[in-house]
XYZ file of N, CA and C in Angstrom:
759
model
N 3.711 -49.531 32.566
C 3.098 -48.709 31.490
C 2.386 -47.358 32.191
N 1.783 -47.698 33.356
C 1.112 -46.713 34.097
C 2.027 -45.664 34.572
N 3.301 -46.057 34.963
C 4.175 -45.077 35.475
C 4.743 -44.223 34.342
N 4.951 -44.675 33.050
C 5.201 -43.932 32.023
C 4.179 -42.895 31.644
N 2.966 -43.336 31.689
C 1.793 -42.434 31.541
C 1.896 -41.305 32.605
N 2.003 -41.666 33.712
C 2.016 -40.551 34.714
C 3.154 -39.585 34.627
N 4.255 -40.164 34.164
C 5.521 -39.279 33.924
C 5.106 -38.302 32.738
N 4.642 -38.953 31.836
C 4.091 -38.075 30.673
C 3.371 -37.017 30.945
N 2.220 -37.451 31.738
C 1.199 -36.340 32.118
C 1.818 -35.140 32.939
N 2.705 -35.766 33.851
C 3.558 -34.709 34.714
C 4.352 -33.816 33.902
N 4.924 -34.277 32.797
C 5.761 -33.564 31.829
C 4.908 -32.400 31.123
N 3.712 -32.803 30.638
C 2.852 -31.955 29.953
C 2.360 -30.822 31.111
N 2.093 -31.308 32.060
C 1.618 -30.365 33.296
C 2.572 -29.301 33.488
N 3.860 -29.838 33.699
C 5.111 -28.734 33.938
C 5.104 -27.878 32.763
N 5.118 -28.411 31.561
C 5.183 -27.568 30.444
C 4.106 -26.390 30.384
N 2.835 -26.941 30.631
C 1.797 -25.974 30.621
C 2.016 -24.835 31.705
N 2.383 -25.322 32.925
C 2.659 -24.250 33.810
C 3.784 -23.265 33.510
N 4.869 -23.941 32.971
C 6.023 -23.061 32.452
C 5.520 -22.139 31.284
N 4.569 -22.549 30.412
C 4.049 -21.775 29.317
C 3.342 -20.599 29.802
N 2.520 -20.832 30.886
C 1.727 -19.879 31.570
C 2.721 -18.773 32.090
N 3.784 -19.357 32.797
C 4.836 -18.400 33.443
C 5.471 -17.511 32.222
N 5.763 -18.190 31.193
C 6.396 -17.539 29.990
C 5.586 -16.472 29.474
N 4.179 -16.814 29.510
C 3.331 -15.583 28.971
C 3.227 -14.461 29.779
N 3.284 -14.765 31.196
C 3.271 -13.602 32.236
C 4.534 -12.754 32.017
N 5.531 -13.402 31.846
C 6.770 -12.560 31.622
C 6.819 -11.808 30.264
N 6.312 -12.462 29.291
C 6.271 -11.764 27.937
C 5.265 -10.654 27.906
N 4.123 -10.785 28.875
C 3.367 -9.585 29.021
C 3.844 -8.463 29.656
N 4.827 -8.695 30.627
C 5.539 -7.616 31.334
C 6.441 -7.083 30.278
N 7.138 -7.831 29.480
C 8.112 -7.231 28.473
C 7.344 -6.433 27.385
N 6.203 -6.813 27.021
C 5.292 -6.208 26.045
C 4.882 -4.790 26.659
N 4.532 -4.841 28.079
C 4.158 -3.524 28.623
C 5.309 -2.508 28.692
N 6.697 -2.951 28.837
C 7.750 -2.202 28.981
C 7.906 -1.508 27.402
N 7.819 -2.455 26.458
C 7.926 -1.963 25.092
C 6.845 -1.133 24.613
N 5.772 -1.272 25.246
C 4.477 -0.346 24.847
C 4.801 1.036 25.280
N 5.627 1.085 26.554
C 6.028 2.547 26.910
C 6.724 3.364 25.705
N 7.433 2.578 24.973
C 8.351 3.356 23.837
C 7.243 3.664 22.879
N 6.129 3.325 22.793
C 5.068 3.662 21.874
C 5.465 3.339 20.338
N 5.329 4.282 19.646
C 5.670 4.280 18.091
C 7.064 4.854 17.920
N 7.836 5.113 18.957
C 9.101 5.782 18.828
C 10.076 4.958 18.063
N 10.182 3.640 18.186
C 11.162 2.838 17.439
C 10.854 2.853 15.876
N 9.597 2.826 15.505
C 9.172 2.872 14.170
C 9.278 4.211 13.639
N 8.974 5.386 14.479
C 9.227 6.744 14.024
C 10.831 6.950 13.873
N 11.644 6.437 14.471
C 13.059 6.387 14.405
C 13.496 5.802 13.025
N 13.001 4.595 12.934
C 13.249 3.868 11.723
C 12.729 4.617 10.396
N 11.589 5.130 10.481
C 11.045 5.885 9.288
C 12.022 7.154 9.016
N 12.334 7.729 10.069
C 13.173 9.076 9.891
C 14.607 8.558 9.277
N 15.058 7.485 9.803
C 16.441 7.066 9.372
C 16.354 6.764 7.846
N 15.259 6.196 7.400
C 15.061 5.822 5.999
C 14.957 7.124 5.109
N 14.156 8.105 5.812
C 13.967 9.466 5.063
C 15.267 10.131 4.737
N 16.062 10.178 5.957
C 17.308 10.903 6.028
C 18.260 10.304 4.932
N 18.300 8.895 5.002
C 19.133 8.272 4.020
C 18.620 8.383 2.478
N 17.260 8.498 2.382
C 16.858 8.759 1.081
C 17.225 10.137 0.545
N 16.918 11.147 1.540
C 17.330 12.584 1.256
C 18.668 12.766 0.891
N 19.625 12.074 1.587
C 21.097 12.082 1.331
C 21.417 11.587 -0.039
N 20.954 10.467 -0.433
C 21.044 9.882 -1.575
C 20.569 10.689 -2.853
N 19.416 11.524 -2.634
C 18.925 12.306 -3.517
C 19.905 13.560 -3.796
N 20.382 14.029 -2.568
C 21.332 15.098 -2.712
C 22.575 14.698 -3.527
N 23.028 13.657 -3.093
C 24.344 13.132 -3.803
C 24.089 13.127 -5.258
N 22.953 12.561 -5.722
C 22.624 12.429 -7.116
C 22.561 13.875 -7.882
N 21.811 14.829 -7.121
C 21.613 16.054 -7.629
C 23.091 16.800 -7.606
N 23.837 16.760 -6.674
C 25.078 17.272 -6.621
C 26.115 16.723 -7.920
N 25.897 15.276 -8.242
C 26.571 14.767 -9.356
C 26.105 15.491 -10.465
N 24.772 15.471 -10.557
C 24.149 16.116 -11.890
C 24.679 17.579 -12.058
N 24.930 18.397 -11.007
C 25.228 19.640 -10.999
C 26.673 19.807 -11.561
N 27.631 18.875 -11.093
C 28.847 18.742 -11.510
C 29.019 18.318 -12.961
N 28.235 17.367 -13.372
C 28.119 16.945 -14.595
C 27.632 18.167 -15.771
N 26.694 18.851 -15.344
C 26.364 20.002 -16.198
C 27.315 21.052 -16.278
N 27.979 21.274 -15.054
C 29.178 22.326 -15.090
C 30.174 21.900 -15.912
N 30.537 20.524 -15.912
C 31.635 20.062 -16.853
C 31.215 20.250 -18.417
N 29.793 20.077 -18.506
C 29.340 20.115 -19.948
C 29.446 21.542 -20.405
N 29.164 22.590 -19.494
C 29.165 23.949 -19.717
C 30.544 24.252 -20.130
N 31.667 23.838 -19.312
C 33.043 24.183 -19.550
C 33.429 23.598 -20.954
N 32.932 22.414 -21.380
C 33.314 21.791 -22.630
C 32.840 22.669 -23.725
N 31.577 23.089 -23.619
C 31.104 23.966 -24.674
C 31.692 25.384 -24.763
N 32.147 25.882 -23.611
C 32.897 27.094 -23.562
C 34.166 26.960 -24.326
N 34.832 25.831 -24.096
C 36.060 25.515 -24.684
C 35.877 25.309 -26.293
N 34.739 24.686 -26.592
C 34.439 24.542 -27.983
C 34.258 25.896 -28.692
N 33.677 26.851 -28.043
C 33.460 28.230 -28.461
C 34.758 28.898 -28.672
N 35.637 28.709 -27.686
C 36.935 29.284 -27.896
C 37.690 28.756 -29.127
N 37.534 27.421 -29.376
C 38.272 26.712 -30.404
C 37.680 27.290 -31.774
N 36.264 27.454 -31.642
C 35.647 27.930 -32.835
C 36.142 29.340 -33.229
N 36.300 30.157 -32.269
C 36.738 31.621 -32.369
C 38.226 31.575 -32.958
N 39.106 30.602 -32.509
C 40.336 30.554 -33.157
C 40.364 30.075 -34.568
N 39.430 29.201 -34.726
C 39.250 28.686 -36.230
C 38.762 29.892 -37.101
N 37.860 30.547 -36.649
C 37.191 31.791 -37.388
C 38.296 32.818 -37.674
N 39.169 33.067 -36.693
C 40.415 33.976 -36.927
C 41.273 33.494 -37.966
N 41.467 32.267 -37.830
C 42.534 31.604 -38.837
C 41.900 31.684 -40.167
N 40.564 31.387 -40.325
C 39.908 31.490 -41.626
C 39.847 32.806 -42.239
N 39.631 33.749 -41.253
C 39.468 35.232 -41.776
C 40.937 35.673 -42.191
N 41.903 35.146 -41.583
C 43.342 35.650 -42.051
C 43.609 35.074 -43.465
N 42.889 33.811 -43.627
C 43.230 33.030 -44.978
C 42.635 33.705 -46.052
N 41.343 34.521 -45.597
C 40.576 35.092 -46.787
C 41.416 36.180 -47.544
N 42.370 36.810 -46.790
C 43.091 37.901 -47.301
C 44.060 37.267 -48.362
N 44.301 36.122 -48.268
C 45.404 35.617 -49.247
C 44.720 34.766 -50.335
N 43.363 34.560 -50.426
C 42.819 33.811 -51.274
C 43.169 34.288 -52.869
N 43.164 33.237 -53.735
C 43.385 33.538 -55.039
C 42.324 33.554 -56.089
N 41.204 32.905 -55.642
C 40.036 32.970 -56.362
C 38.713 32.989 -55.557
N 37.651 33.141 -56.145
C 36.308 33.136 -55.525
C 36.019 31.779 -54.901
N 36.422 30.739 -55.576
C 36.175 29.408 -55.051
C 36.833 29.170 -53.773
N 38.051 29.637 -53.534
C 38.635 29.442 -52.345
C 38.030 30.380 -51.293
N 37.551 31.525 -51.669
C 36.959 32.479 -50.810
C 35.604 31.908 -50.310
N 34.858 31.435 -51.140
C 33.529 30.808 -50.772
C 33.803 29.601 -49.810
N 34.799 28.791 -50.042
C 35.006 27.565 -49.233
C 35.410 28.098 -47.926
N 36.256 29.045 -47.740
C 36.737 29.604 -46.544
C 35.460 30.282 -45.750
N 34.633 31.055 -46.510
C 33.376 31.660 -45.942
C 32.581 30.509 -45.471
N 32.298 29.411 -45.984
C 31.624 28.378 -45.563
C 32.043 27.836 -44.167
N 33.466 27.753 -44.159
C 33.993 27.120 -42.889
C 33.818 28.102 -41.743
N 33.727 29.542 -42.032
C 33.537 30.445 -41.008
C 32.069 30.363 -40.538
N 31.205 30.261 -41.649
C 29.844 30.079 -41.340
C 29.457 28.888 -40.352
N 30.195 27.785 -40.819
C 30.079 26.589 -40.066
C 30.457 26.710 -38.577
N 31.618 27.396 -38.442
C 32.198 27.652 -37.094
C 31.243 28.520 -36.242
N 30.611 29.582 -36.931
C 29.641 30.384 -36.270
C 28.443 29.670 -35.821
N 27.922 28.692 -36.717
C 26.821 27.797 -36.342
C 27.160 26.796 -35.159
N 28.408 26.502 -35.189
C 28.911 25.600 -34.057
C 28.839 26.445 -32.646
N 29.220 27.754 -32.845
C 29.292 28.618 -31.745
C 27.733 28.769 -31.157
N 26.907 28.932 -32.141
C 25.512 29.200 -31.675
C 24.987 28.010 -31.043
N 25.114 26.822 -31.712
C 24.787 25.627 -30.975
C 25.374 25.449 -29.607
N 26.730 25.705 -29.394
C 27.246 25.599 -28.099
C 26.679 26.631 -27.080
N 26.249 27.852 -27.671
C 25.713 28.831 -26.804
C 24.235 28.403 -26.306
N 23.515 27.638 -27.284
C 22.248 27.228 -27.061
C 22.256 26.153 -25.946
N 23.236 25.267 -26.030
C 23.542 24.073 -25.180
C 23.912 24.624 -23.913
N 24.607 25.705 -23.871
C 25.200 26.419 -22.475
C 23.900 26.901 -21.801
N 23.071 27.562 -22.480
C 21.802 28.050 -21.841
C 20.928 26.874 -21.313
N 20.844 25.814 -21.967
C 20.077 24.695 -21.560
C 20.774 24.032 -20.318
N 22.085 23.811 -20.385
C 22.740 23.323 -19.189
C 22.553 24.170 -18.080
N 22.793 25.463 -18.209
C 22.660 26.408 -17.202
C 21.339 26.368 -16.470
N 20.315 26.267 -17.307
C 18.995 26.310 -16.734
C 18.757 24.805 -15.888
N 19.305 23.843 -16.654
C 19.118 22.480 -15.776
C 19.962 22.591 -14.481
N 21.007 23.139 -14.619
C 21.871 23.128 -13.545
C 21.323 24.022 -12.294
N 20.659 25.219 -12.651
C 19.875 25.880 -11.804
C 18.891 25.159 -11.221
N 18.067 24.354 -11.826
C 17.000 23.590 -11.377
C 17.437 22.511 -10.483
N 18.570 21.844 -10.818
C 19.140 20.923 -10.010
C 19.703 21.337 -8.679
N 20.379 22.680 -8.670
C 20.747 23.291 -7.503
C 19.637 23.726 -6.548
N 18.549 24.236 -7.309
C 17.350 24.427 -6.405
C 16.755 23.256 -5.833
N 16.666 22.251 -6.499
C 16.101 21.021 -5.872
C 17.119 20.343 -4.723
N 18.451 20.545 -5.010
C 19.371 20.218 -4.023
C 19.209 20.978 -2.726
N 19.038 22.264 -2.940
C 18.907 23.268 -1.782
C 17.661 22.882 -0.918
N 16.578 22.654 -1.731
C 15.424 22.091 -0.926
C 15.601 20.833 -0.213
N 16.225 19.858 -0.904
C 16.490 18.628 -0.187
C 17.464 18.748 0.861
N 18.390 19.554 0.962
C 19.415 19.797 2.042
C 18.632 20.545 3.220
N 17.621 21.584 2.916
C 16.991 22.022 3.991
C 16.062 20.996 4.661
N 15.583 20.245 3.824
C 14.620 19.127 4.297
C 15.466 18.158 5.086
N 16.743 17.876 4.694
C 17.506 16.969 5.427
C 17.870 17.507 6.647
N 18.290 18.851 6.815
C 18.585 19.370 8.165
C 17.511 19.318 9.140
N 16.228 19.557 8.591
C 15.016 19.550 9.497
C 14.837 18.191 9.896
N 14.825 17.128 9.081
C 14.538 15.885 9.313
C 15.770 15.172 10.205
N 16.885 15.699 9.947
C 17.890 15.111 10.837
C 17.836 15.747 12.316
N 17.349 16.840 12.378
C 17.168 17.292 13.737
C 16.052 16.494 14.485
N 14.942 16.232 13.645
C 13.911 15.615 14.202
C 14.431 14.113 14.603
N 15.340 13.574 13.793
C 15.801 12.204 14.043
C 16.507 12.203 15.423
N 17.490 13.302 15.501
C 18.212 13.380 16.815
C 17.298 13.565 17.956
N 16.333 14.169 17.908
C 15.336 14.479 19.005
C 14.523 13.210 19.326
N 14.246 12.389 18.350
C 13.583 11.055 18.506
C 14.415 10.075 19.119
N 15.789 10.011 18.634
C 16.658 9.190 19.173
C 16.930 9.371 20.446
N 17.138 10.629 20.885
C 17.325 11.029 22.432
C 16.187 10.728 23.236
N 14.926 10.766 22.720
C 13.753 10.606 23.453
C 13.747 8.964 23.659
N 14.087 8.166 22.534
C 14.027 6.759 22.707
C 15.098 6.218 23.583
N 16.262 6.857 23.416
C 17.549 6.299 24.234
C 17.034 6.574 25.741
N 16.349 7.757 26.107
C 16.063 7.944 27.493
C 15.129 6.865 28.107
N 14.022 6.613 27.266
C 13.194 5.506 27.684
C 13.804 4.077 27.666
N 14.645 3.907 26.818
C 15.273 2.594 26.760
C 16.251 2.523 28.060
N 16.905 3.432 28.337
C 17.863 3.561 29.521
C 16.982 3.322 30.779
N 15.807 3.910 30.814
C 14.976 3.881 32.026
C 14.407 2.323 32.237
N 14.265 1.741 31.201
C 13.563 0.390 31.242
C 14.571 -0.671 30.900
N 15.765 -0.501 30.591
C 16.703 -1.636 30.121
C 16.987 -2.653 31.203
N 17.333 -2.185 32.360
C 17.501 -3.152 33.435
C 16.307 -4.265 33.689
N 15.092 -3.691 33.699
C 13.925 -4.328 33.888
C 13.749 -5.304 32.623
N 13.944 -4.777 31.457
C 13.616 -5.678 30.295
C 14.712 -6.716 30.177
N 15.873 -6.401 30.508
C 17.004 -7.442 30.385
C 16.745 -8.509 31.356
N 16.273 -8.310 32.701
C 16.033 -9.337 33.657
C 14.871 -10.205 33.242
N 13.820 -9.545 32.688
C 12.642 -10.311 32.033
C 13.158 -11.215 30.957
N 13.996 -10.723 30.152
C 14.272 -11.430 29.020
C 15.233 -12.745 29.451
N 16.015 -12.306 30.470
C 16.716 -13.556 30.948
C 15.767 -14.651 31.651
N 14.815 -14.171 32.429
C 13.973 -15.029 33.006
C 12.975 -15.698 31.852
N 12.707 -15.094 30.848
C 11.986 -15.794 29.808
C 12.929 -16.959 29.127
N 14.031 -16.569 28.922
C 15.095 -17.695 28.522
C 15.258 -18.890 29.481
N 15.158 -18.599 30.767
C 15.228 -19.724 31.670
C 13.898 -20.644 31.610
N 12.833 -19.985 31.449
C 11.487 -20.728 31.320
C 11.470 -21.517 30.169
N 11.983 -20.897 29.099
C 11.917 -21.724 27.680
C 12.767 -22.970 27.843
N 13.827 -22.878 28.819
C 14.652 -24.227 28.999
C 13.707 -25.218 29.761
N 12.870 -24.661 30.582
C 12.144 -25.454 31.409
C 11.007 -26.343 30.574
N 10.430 -25.395 29.450
C 9.610 -26.007 28.524
C 10.246 -26.975 27.700
N 11.376 -26.707 27.308
C 12.223 -27.728 26.576
C 11.577 -28.398 25.465
N 10.805 -27.684 24.506
C 9.999 -28.409 23.605
C 10.028 -27.383 22.453
N 10.768 -27.640 21.435
C 10.857 -26.586 20.314
C 9.535 -26.395 19.553
N 8.786 -27.481 19.369
C 7.463 -27.528 18.566
C 6.371 -26.568 19.453
N 6.475 -26.765 20.791
C 5.466 -26.011 21.661
C 5.841 -24.484 21.591
N 7.220 -24.354 21.672
C 7.717 -22.853 21.852
C 7.455 -22.225 20.430
N 7.585 -22.935 19.332
C 7.343 -22.372 18.054
C 5.893 -22.150 17.933
N 4.921 -22.921 18.400
C 3.670 -22.606 18.487
C 3.283 -21.395 19.231
N 3.969 -21.328 20.482
C 3.660 -20.252 21.444
C 4.062 -18.930 20.672
N 5.213 -18.855 20.064
C 5.687 -17.630 19.386
C 4.704 -17.380 18.158
N 4.334 -18.329 17.408
C 3.336 -17.960 16.323
C 2.119 -17.546 16.761
N 1.523 -18.069 17.827
C 0.270 -17.586 18.451
C 0.342 -16.163 18.745
N 1.393 -15.941 19.453
C 1.732 -14.621 20.049
C 1.833 -13.443 19.054
N 2.406 -13.818 17.907
C 2.667 -12.945 16.905
C 1.403 -12.613 16.158
N 0.454 -13.562 16.155
C -0.692 -13.501 15.428
C -1.706 -12.848 16.331
N -1.636 -12.848 17.636
C -2.622 -12.370 18.678
C -2.485 -10.760 18.691
N -3.543 -10.061 18.619
C -3.578 -8.757 18.737
C -2.890 -8.202 20.099
N -3.155 -8.885 21.188
C -2.688 -8.433 22.423
C -1.462 -9.247 23.019
N -1.036 -9.977 22.000
C 0.312 -10.931 22.336
C 0.042 -11.972 23.434
N -1.208 -12.252 23.507
C -1.496 -13.465 24.424
C -1.572 -14.757 23.652
N -0.655 -15.690 24.046
C -0.712 -17.032 23.402
C -1.294 -18.015 24.443
N -1.189 -17.764 25.800
C -1.534 -18.653 26.788
C -2.614 -17.778 27.585
N -3.834 -18.457 27.674
C -4.973 -17.702 28.450
C -5.734 -18.568 29.392
N -6.274 -18.241 30.558
C -7.039 -19.021 31.372
C -8.404 -19.023 30.887
N -9.236 -20.040 31.393
C -10.603 -20.103 31.240
C -11.208 -19.082 32.414
N -12.037 -18.247 31.891
C -12.742 -17.318 32.809
C -14.178 -17.367 32.458
N -14.810 -17.705 33.524
C -16.364 -17.789 33.516
C -16.844 -18.485 32.313
N -16.224 -19.702 32.295
C -16.493 -20.852 31.269
C -16.277 -20.248 29.803
N -15.496 -19.345 29.684
C -15.040 -18.853 28.400
C -13.427 -18.576 28.178
N -13.107 -18.567 26.963
C -11.685 -18.379 26.660
C -11.286 -16.918 27.019
N -10.195 -16.796 27.746
C -9.724 -15.585 28.183
C -9.142 -14.707 27.204
N -9.135 -15.135 25.871
C -8.588 -14.430 24.878
C -9.610 -13.954 23.885
N -10.565 -14.916 23.429
C -11.644 -14.417 22.543
C -12.934 -14.305 23.160
N -13.034 -14.902 24.342
C -14.343 -14.836 25.237
C -15.368 -15.675 24.636
N -15.028 -16.709 23.873
C -16.153 -17.671 23.356
C -16.357 -18.872 24.351
N -17.501 -19.330 24.489
C -17.861 -20.263 25.454
C -17.113 -21.644 25.232
N -16.601 -22.208 26.300
C -15.909 -23.473 26.308
C -16.795 -24.479 26.812
N -17.215 -25.733 26.255
C -17.917 -26.736 26.554
C -17.426 -27.326 28.028
N -18.282 -27.758 28.808
C -17.910 -28.279 30.112
C -16.930 -29.493 29.996
N -17.094 -30.369 29.169
C -16.149 -31.563 29.112
C -14.678 -30.933 28.756
N -14.672 -29.925 27.709
C -13.376 -29.486 27.377
C -12.736 -28.726 28.581
N -13.594 -28.003 29.413
C -12.944 -27.439 30.676
C -12.398 -28.438 31.666
N -13.090 -29.663 31.632
C -12.711 -30.685 32.500
C -11.359 -31.168 31.942
N -11.262 -31.384 30.583
C -9.898 -31.831 30.137
C -8.587 -30.800 30.364
N -9.124 -29.609 30.220
C -8.095 -28.422 30.549
C -7.633 -28.516 31.942
N -8.491 -28.830 32.832
C -8.067 -28.950 34.240
C -7.187 -30.175 34.629
N -7.361 -31.112 33.730
C -6.502 -32.451 33.961
C -4.926 -32.111 33.618
N -4.701 -31.072 32.776
C -3.201 -30.918 32.289
C -2.692 -32.073 31.707
N -3.315 -32.881 31.003
C -2.733 -34.039 30.359
C -2.273 -33.839 28.948
N -2.670 -32.845 28.339
C -2.409 -32.422 26.975
C -2.632 -30.900 26.728
N -1.876 -30.470 25.633
C -2.057 -29.059 25.310
C -3.396 -28.849 24.539
N -4.143 -27.948 25.110
C -5.416 -27.736 24.517
C -5.702 -26.315 23.942
N -5.971 -26.072 22.694
C -6.160 -24.721 22.264
C -7.528 -24.471 22.073
N -7.860 -23.142 21.975
C -9.255 -22.657 21.787
C -9.540 -22.872 20.438
N -10.577 -23.504 20.060
C -11.122 -23.715 18.779
C -11.500 -22.598 17.886
N -11.727 -21.499 18.656
C -12.079 -20.229 17.821
C -10.859 -19.322 17.536
N -10.023 -19.105 18.539
C -8.775 -18.223 18.302
C -7.391 -18.833 18.286
N -7.343 -20.253 18.693
C -6.277 -20.943 18.634
C -5.143 -20.673 19.709
N -5.644 -19.955 20.786
C -4.733 -19.726 21.960
C -4.655 -21.018 22.769
N -3.606 -21.182 23.466
C -3.356 -22.317 24.455
C -4.210 -22.151 25.640
N -4.965 -22.891 26.072
C -5.846 -22.892 27.196
C -5.324 -23.489 28.553
N -5.359 -22.716 29.632
C -4.966 -23.438 30.914
C -6.233 -22.906 31.993
N -6.285 -23.722 33.087
C -7.270 -23.236 34.019
C -6.730 -22.143 34.865
N -7.524 -21.268 35.537
C -7.056 -20.261 36.382
C -6.312 -20.602 37.612
N -6.353 -21.940 37.944
C -5.635 -22.315 39.236
C -4.329 -23.043 38.952
N -3.806 -22.913 37.845
C -2.634 -23.771 37.385
C -1.327 -23.398 38.365
N -1.321 -22.106 38.695
C -0.084 -21.786 39.584
C -0.413 -22.178 40.957
N -1.848 -21.915 41.358
C -2.120 -22.361 42.787
C -1.745 -23.661 42.992
N -1.974 -24.664 42.064
C -1.837 -26.088 42.173
C -0.433 -26.345 42.439
N 0.461 -25.672 41.770
C 1.885 -25.833 41.920
C 2.241 -25.470 43.289
N 1.642 -24.556 43.937
C 2.084 -24.147 45.324
C 1.448 -25.200 46.260
């Protein structure tokens, strides 16, 4: 039984050391990514804006085409009305009585009203089409400007990524190897969760001057003693970070 307990304690200790090493590697990765600053987010925002502008332009171009088609339809209706008017006017010369003359006159009047309505709609469509074209031109100008900004930001980001890619890839590979050493999905999940919630990305911190190295709250002496034993994973009761003593790697040597 004592042997099993010792083996278990050794396993916890090795996991704590591996977690501390993993934190150091992740911190180096964070430093590299910090060099990129807000560029990735800026690129993403610009990509969304460019896509939105292109969608808006496509819709406006479709609207211009639709209005142009509507105008053509109304012009054809005017031509058809003119043909009908000419036909009715020629028929007026052959009427036999006032009733027929009045009926044909009403048809001519109706066709003239149809022409006026078509002309009114053409004016409305023309005004709407001009407005849509103006909006499309503004959006296209904005698209050209934002596309240029996007190209510049992408080039800047690509340069930084190229300069740091080799180091980042090596660190990521090292982090994967350390995770295999930890070999505990529950602990690794907790590590990742704490890192994502921590402002500085620190999930594992050492005890410094009797305080948590993450939130700097005081740690009771007995809890410090338990931390130095490395027999279980202990977290700060204030910030939830995993606590290790500052000699954890020195003891491994």
